[in-house]
């Protein structure tokens, strides 16, 4: 990266920070970052694949991934079961009320 590109990138980040103090700052910062990335030839897909590749090299990450995945699946199952139980309870209550009205 040459000096001109570094200055442009620093100016884009600095102006994004200053504009970030206002309500429209997120949009301005995102646009400035996008334009700076395009100017320097950065490709988000390349950065993402490179970052994911480096994450795969971290020791112990696979074990952590499996642990988190297991916990998320367990929590998802509990939430689904709870929602189904609640819906079935509501249905049962509704049917009970209807039968009482009929009889």
XYZ file of N, CA, C and O in Angstrom:
412
model
N 0.845 -1.162 0.000
C 0.000 0.000 0.000
C 0.897 1.233 0.000
O 1.740 1.386 0.865
N 0.700 2.124 -0.981
C 1.556 3.320 -1.046
C 1.032 4.398 -0.095
O -0.028 4.273 0.511
N 1.818 5.478 0.025
C 1.495 6.526 1.003
C 0.176 7.226 0.693
O -0.584 7.565 1.613
N -0.107 7.457 -0.587
C -1.346 8.133 -0.965
C -2.562 7.321 -0.534
O -3.534 7.861 -0.011
N -2.488 6.021 -0.737
C -3.594 5.142 -0.352
C -3.761 5.118 1.159
O -4.881 5.129 1.670
N -2.646 5.110 1.879
C -2.712 5.118 3.345
C -3.343 6.402 3.859
O -4.168 6.380 4.773
N -2.976 7.535 3.256
C -3.540 8.822 3.662
C -5.031 8.852 3.362
O -5.833 9.310 4.182
N -5.416 8.350 2.180
C -6.839 8.340 1.819
C -7.628 7.440 2.765
O -8.731 7.786 3.188
N -7.055 6.301 3.116
C -7.720 5.383 4.033
C -7.850 6.017 5.419
O -8.903 5.953 6.046
N -6.790 6.659 5.887
C -6.834 7.330 7.193
C -7.843 8.476 7.189
O -8.592 8.657 8.157
N -7.904 9.226 6.100
C -8.862 10.328 5.993
C -10.289 9.797 5.978
O -11.186 10.382 6.601
N -10.494 8.688 5.279
C -11.835 8.097 5.222
C -12.270 7.623 6.598
O -13.407 7.855 7.023
N -11.375 6.971 7.320
C -11.706 6.487 8.661
C -11.922 7.661 9.618
O -12.871 7.661 10.408
N -11.064 8.673 9.549
C -11.198 9.834 10.429
C -12.494 10.594 10.151
O -13.215 10.975 11.085
N -12.801 10.809 8.879
C -14.044 11.519 8.556
C -15.247 10.670 8.942
O -16.266 11.199 9.393
N -15.147 9.367 8.798
C -16.218 8.482 9.244
C -16.420 8.569 10.737
O -17.545 8.538 11.228
N -15.334 8.691 11.484
C -15.434 8.820 12.945
C -16.106 10.132 13.321
O -16.995 10.171 14.169
N -15.697 11.210 12.667
C -16.281 12.512 12.971
C -17.767 12.511 12.619
O -18.595 12.978 13.397
N -18.111 11.973 11.465
C -19.511 11.906 11.085
C -20.272 10.907 11.945
O -21.491 10.986 12.067
N -19.567 9.971 12.542
C -20.180 8.973 13.405
C -20.754 9.563 14.671
O -21.534 8.911 15.361
N -20.398 10.763 14.986
C -20.909 11.425 16.174
C -22.331 11.944 15.930
O -22.998 12.361 16.843
N -22.779 11.922 14.686
C -24.131 12.381 14.366
C -25.027 11.178 14.095
O -24.574 10.041 14.045
N -26.311 11.443 13.863
C -27.256 10.351 13.630
C -26.988 9.635 12.313
O -27.244 8.451 12.188
N -26.478 10.326 11.315
C -26.225 9.716 10.015
C -24.815 9.147 9.932
O -24.345 8.786 8.865
N -24.170 9.056 11.057
C -22.775 8.618 11.082
C -22.566 7.201 10.616
O -21.575 6.907 9.955
N -23.467 6.299 10.964
C -23.292 4.899 10.564
C -23.259 4.773 9.052
O -22.414 4.072 8.499
N -24.197 5.448 8.389
C -24.232 5.394 6.931
C -22.973 6.017 6.341
O -22.355 5.448 5.437
N -22.578 7.161 6.861
C -21.395 7.839 6.345
C -20.138 7.006 6.576
O -19.289 6.891 5.689
N -20.025 6.411 7.767
C -18.847 5.590 8.066
C -18.818 4.345 7.181
O -17.773 3.966 6.660
N -19.975 3.731 7.004
C -20.047 2.557 6.135
C -19.684 2.897 4.708
O -18.952 2.164 4.038
N -20.191 4.005 4.211
C -19.887 4.432 2.847
C -18.405 4.774 2.704
O -17.766 4.375 1.725
N -17.844 5.463 3.677
C -16.420 5.819 3.622
C -15.550 4.570 3.660
O -14.573 4.455 2.918
N -15.910 3.620 4.496
C -15.144 2.380 4.582
C -15.246 1.598 3.288
O -14.255 1.045 2.797
N -16.448 1.548 2.719
C -16.643 0.840 1.449
C -15.807 1.467 0.343
O -15.119 0.765 -0.402
N -15.870 2.798 0.248
C -15.098 3.482 -0.799
C -13.596 3.313 -0.595
O -12.850 3.120 -1.545
N -13.151 3.375 0.651
C -11.722 3.188 0.920
C -11.304 1.763 0.580
O -10.222 1.542 0.033
N -12.159 0.801 0.888
C -11.849 -0.592 0.560
C -11.786 -0.820 -0.932
O -10.923 -1.538 -1.440
N -12.696 -0.204 -1.676
C -12.664 -0.344 -3.138
C -11.422 0.325 -3.724
O -10.845 -0.171 -4.677
N -11.036 1.428 -3.142
C -9.882 2.161 -3.652
C -8.590 1.364 -3.437
O -7.685 1.410 -4.266
N -8.516 0.649 -2.313
C -7.311 -0.122 -2.032
C -7.370 -1.517 -2.644
O -6.428 -2.274 -2.520
N -8.494 -1.865 -3.273
C -8.611 -3.160 -3.931
C -8.948 -4.293 -2.982
O -8.696 -5.448 -3.288
N -9.522 -3.956 -1.830
C -9.918 -4.998 -0.885
C -11.240 -5.604 -1.330
O -12.146 -4.902 -1.736
N -11.320 -6.911 -1.247
C -12.535 -7.617 -1.614
C -13.099 -8.262 -0.352
O -12.411 -9.062 0.281
N -14.331 -7.951 0.039
C -14.881 -8.517 1.271
C -14.889 -10.047 1.274
O -14.645 -10.672 2.300
N -15.158 -10.661 0.135
C -15.186 -12.122 0.065
C -13.803 -12.702 0.317
O -13.649 -13.711 1.008
N -12.789 -12.065 -0.226
C -11.428 -12.532 -0.018
C -11.031 -12.379 1.443
O -10.412 -13.281 2.023
N -11.384 -11.242 2.038
C -11.076 -11.023 3.448
C -11.790 -12.040 4.337
O -11.200 -12.585 5.271
N -13.044 -12.315 4.026
C -13.818 -13.265 4.821
C -13.244 -14.670 4.709
O -13.047 -15.357 5.716
N -12.950 -15.105 3.498
C -12.404 -16.459 3.335
C -11.028 -16.572 3.980
O -10.703 -17.593 4.587
N -10.226 -15.541 3.894
C -8.914 -15.557 4.546
C -9.041 -15.602 6.059
O -8.329 -16.338 6.742
N -9.970 -14.818 6.597
C -10.192 -14.819 8.040
C -10.708 -16.147 8.540
O -10.277 -16.651 9.578
N -11.639 -16.745 7.803
C -12.164 -18.057 8.195
C -11.086 -19.131 8.094
O -11.046 -20.048 8.917
N -10.229 -19.005 7.109
C -9.122 -19.960 6.982
C -8.178 -19.872 8.171
O -7.719 -20.890 8.694
N -7.906 -18.654 8.620
C -7.028 -18.478 9.777
C -7.692 -18.949 11.068
O -7.028 -19.437 11.967
N -9.008 -18.793 11.154
C -9.723 -19.281 12.336
C -9.646 -20.799 12.426
O -9.611 -21.357 13.515
N -9.640 -21.463 11.288
C -9.540 -22.922 11.279
C -8.213 -23.419 11.815
O -8.110 -24.562 12.280
N -7.191 -22.583 11.785
C -5.862 -22.968 12.266
C -5.689 -22.798 13.772
O -4.705 -23.247 14.337
N -6.644 -22.145 14.430
C -6.539 -21.894 15.865
C -6.794 -23.197 16.626
O -7.825 -23.839 16.422
N -5.863 -23.600 17.499
C -6.067 -24.847 18.241
C -7.193 -24.702 19.265
O -7.355 -23.670 19.898
N -7.969 -25.739 19.405
C -9.061 -25.735 20.372
C -10.338 -25.111 19.858
O -11.362 -25.165 20.530
N -10.299 -24.514 18.673
C -11.491 -23.868 18.140
C -12.549 -24.891 17.754
O -13.741 -24.658 17.949
N -12.134 -26.038 17.247
C -13.080 -27.083 16.858
C -13.854 -27.572 18.077
O -15.070 -27.749 18.023
N -13.146 -27.796 19.187
C -13.807 -28.250 20.416
C -14.791 -27.194 20.913
O -15.916 -27.515 21.309
N -14.398 -25.932 20.889
C -15.279 -24.844 21.309
C -16.497 -24.765 20.393
O -17.626 -24.579 20.857
N -16.282 -24.932 19.109
C -17.362 -24.904 18.132
C -18.372 -26.011 18.415
O -19.579 -25.772 18.402
N -17.897 -27.214 18.688
C -18.791 -28.330 18.987
C -19.565 -28.092 20.284
O -20.759 -28.393 20.372
N -18.900 -27.534 21.282
C -19.555 -27.260 22.562
C -20.670 -26.231 22.385
O -21.791 -26.418 22.866
N -20.364 -25.145 21.689
C -21.358 -24.093 21.475
C -22.506 -24.617 20.620
O -23.680 -24.344 20.900
N -22.187 -25.380 19.596
C -23.225 -25.931 18.730
C -24.162 -26.837 19.538
O -25.380 -26.777 19.395
N -23.576 -27.673 20.411
C -24.392 -28.547 21.250
C -25.303 -27.767 22.177
O -26.482 -28.095 22.338
N -24.769 -26.713 22.785
C -25.571 -25.891 23.684
C -26.684 -25.162 22.931
O -27.814 -25.053 23.422
N -26.379 -24.680 21.739
C -27.398 -23.996 20.942
C -28.499 -24.954 20.513
O -29.685 -24.608 20.545
N -28.121 -26.165 20.097
C -29.127 -27.147 19.716
C -30.006 -27.519 20.903
O -31.229 -27.649 20.775
N -29.410 -27.681 22.061
C -30.173 -28.004 23.270
C -31.143 -26.873 23.615
O -32.321 -27.115 23.914
N -30.676 -25.643 23.562
C -31.538 -24.496 23.859
C -32.658 -24.383 22.825
O -33.806 -24.073 23.171
N -32.346 -24.651 21.574
C -33.363 -24.614 20.519
C -34.436 -25.667 20.733
O -35.633 -25.403 20.560
N -33.994 -26.863 21.111
C -34.963 -27.937 21.390
C -35.874 -27.563 22.557
O -37.086 -27.778 22.513
N -35.286 -27.008 23.610
C -36.092 -26.614 24.776
C -37.093 -25.527 24.403
O -38.254 -25.562 24.829
N -36.665 -24.558 23.609
C -37.559 -23.481 23.200
C -38.691 -24.011 22.331
O -39.857 -23.620 22.491
N -38.366 -24.914 21.415
C -39.380 -25.496 20.541
C -40.373 -26.323 21.347
O -41.585 -26.234 21.146
N -39.866 -27.113 22.277
C -40.733 -27.926 23.125
C -41.641 -27.044 23.969
O -42.839 -27.303 24.099
N -41.099 -25.995 24.534
C -41.887 -25.073 25.348
C -42.978 -24.409 24.523
O -44.134 -24.302 24.969
N -42.645 -23.972 23.319
C -43.638 -23.327 22.456
C -44.728 -24.321 22.060
O -45.923 -23.976 22.059
N -44.344 -25.552 21.731
C -45.330 -26.568 21.364
C -46.233 -26.894 22.549
O -47.457 -27.024 22.391
N -45.658 -27.021 23.742
C -46.457 -27.297 24.939
C -47.454 -26.171 25.204
O -48.612 -26.418 25.553
N -46.997 -24.950 25.040
C -47.867 -23.802 25.270
C -49.036 -23.799 24.282
O -50.184 -23.585 24.645
N -48.720 -24.055 23.004
C -49.772 -24.082 21.979
C -50.759 -25.216 22.230
O -51.958 -25.042 22.084
N -50.239 -26.370 22.601
C -51.132 -27.487 22.892
C -51.981 -27.209 24.122
O -53.155 -27.578 24.172
N -51.412 -26.562 25.105
C -52.176 -26.173 26.291
C -53.291 -25.204 25.936
O -54.423 -25.327 26.426
N -52.985 -24.239 25.076
C -53.998 -23.283 24.636
C -55.114 -23.993 23.870
O -56.298 -23.687 24.048
N -54.740 -24.932 23.007
C -55.725 -25.694 22.243
C -56.608 -26.513 23.181
O -57.835 -26.541 23.033
N -55.995 -27.155 24.148
C -56.746 -27.952 25.106
C -57.732 -27.080 25.881
O -58.898 -27.447 26.070
N -57.275 -25.926 26.317
C -58.139 -25.004 27.054
C -59.295 -24.523 26.190
O -60.442 -24.444 26.635
N -59.014 -24.224 24.945
C -60.048 -23.773 24.019
C -61.086 -24.871 23.796
O -62.300 -24.607 23.801
N -60.629 -26.104 23.604
C -61.556 -27.222 23.413
C -62.400 -27.463 24.666
O -63.599 -27.743 24.586
N -61.796 -27.321 25.832
C -62.522 -27.514 27.085
C -63.611 -26.461 27.238
O -64.761 -26.762 27.594
N -63.271 -25.206 26.917
C -64.266 -24.132 27.012
C -65.415 -24.342 26.033
O -66.579 -24.121 26.368
N -65.113 -24.800 24.833
C -66.159 -25.028 23.833
C -67.097 -26.166 24.273
O -68.299 -26.075 24.090
N -66.507 -27.232 24.818
C -67.356 -28.340 25.257
C -68.230 -27.931 26.428
O -69.374 -28.378 26.538
N -67.749 -27.068 27.291
C -68.567 -26.595 28.405
C -69.717 -25.724 27.911
O -70.809 -25.755 28.465
N -69.459 -24.921 26.871
C -70.519 -24.079 26.315
C -71.605 -24.910 25.632
O -72.766 -24.552 25.677
N -71.190 -26.018 24.992
C -72.147 -26.874 24.293
C -73.011 -27.625 25.293
O -74.224 -27.766 25.127
N -72.385 -28.149 26.313
C -73.074 -29.022 27.267
C -73.766 -28.319 28.324
O -74.617 -27.665 28.607
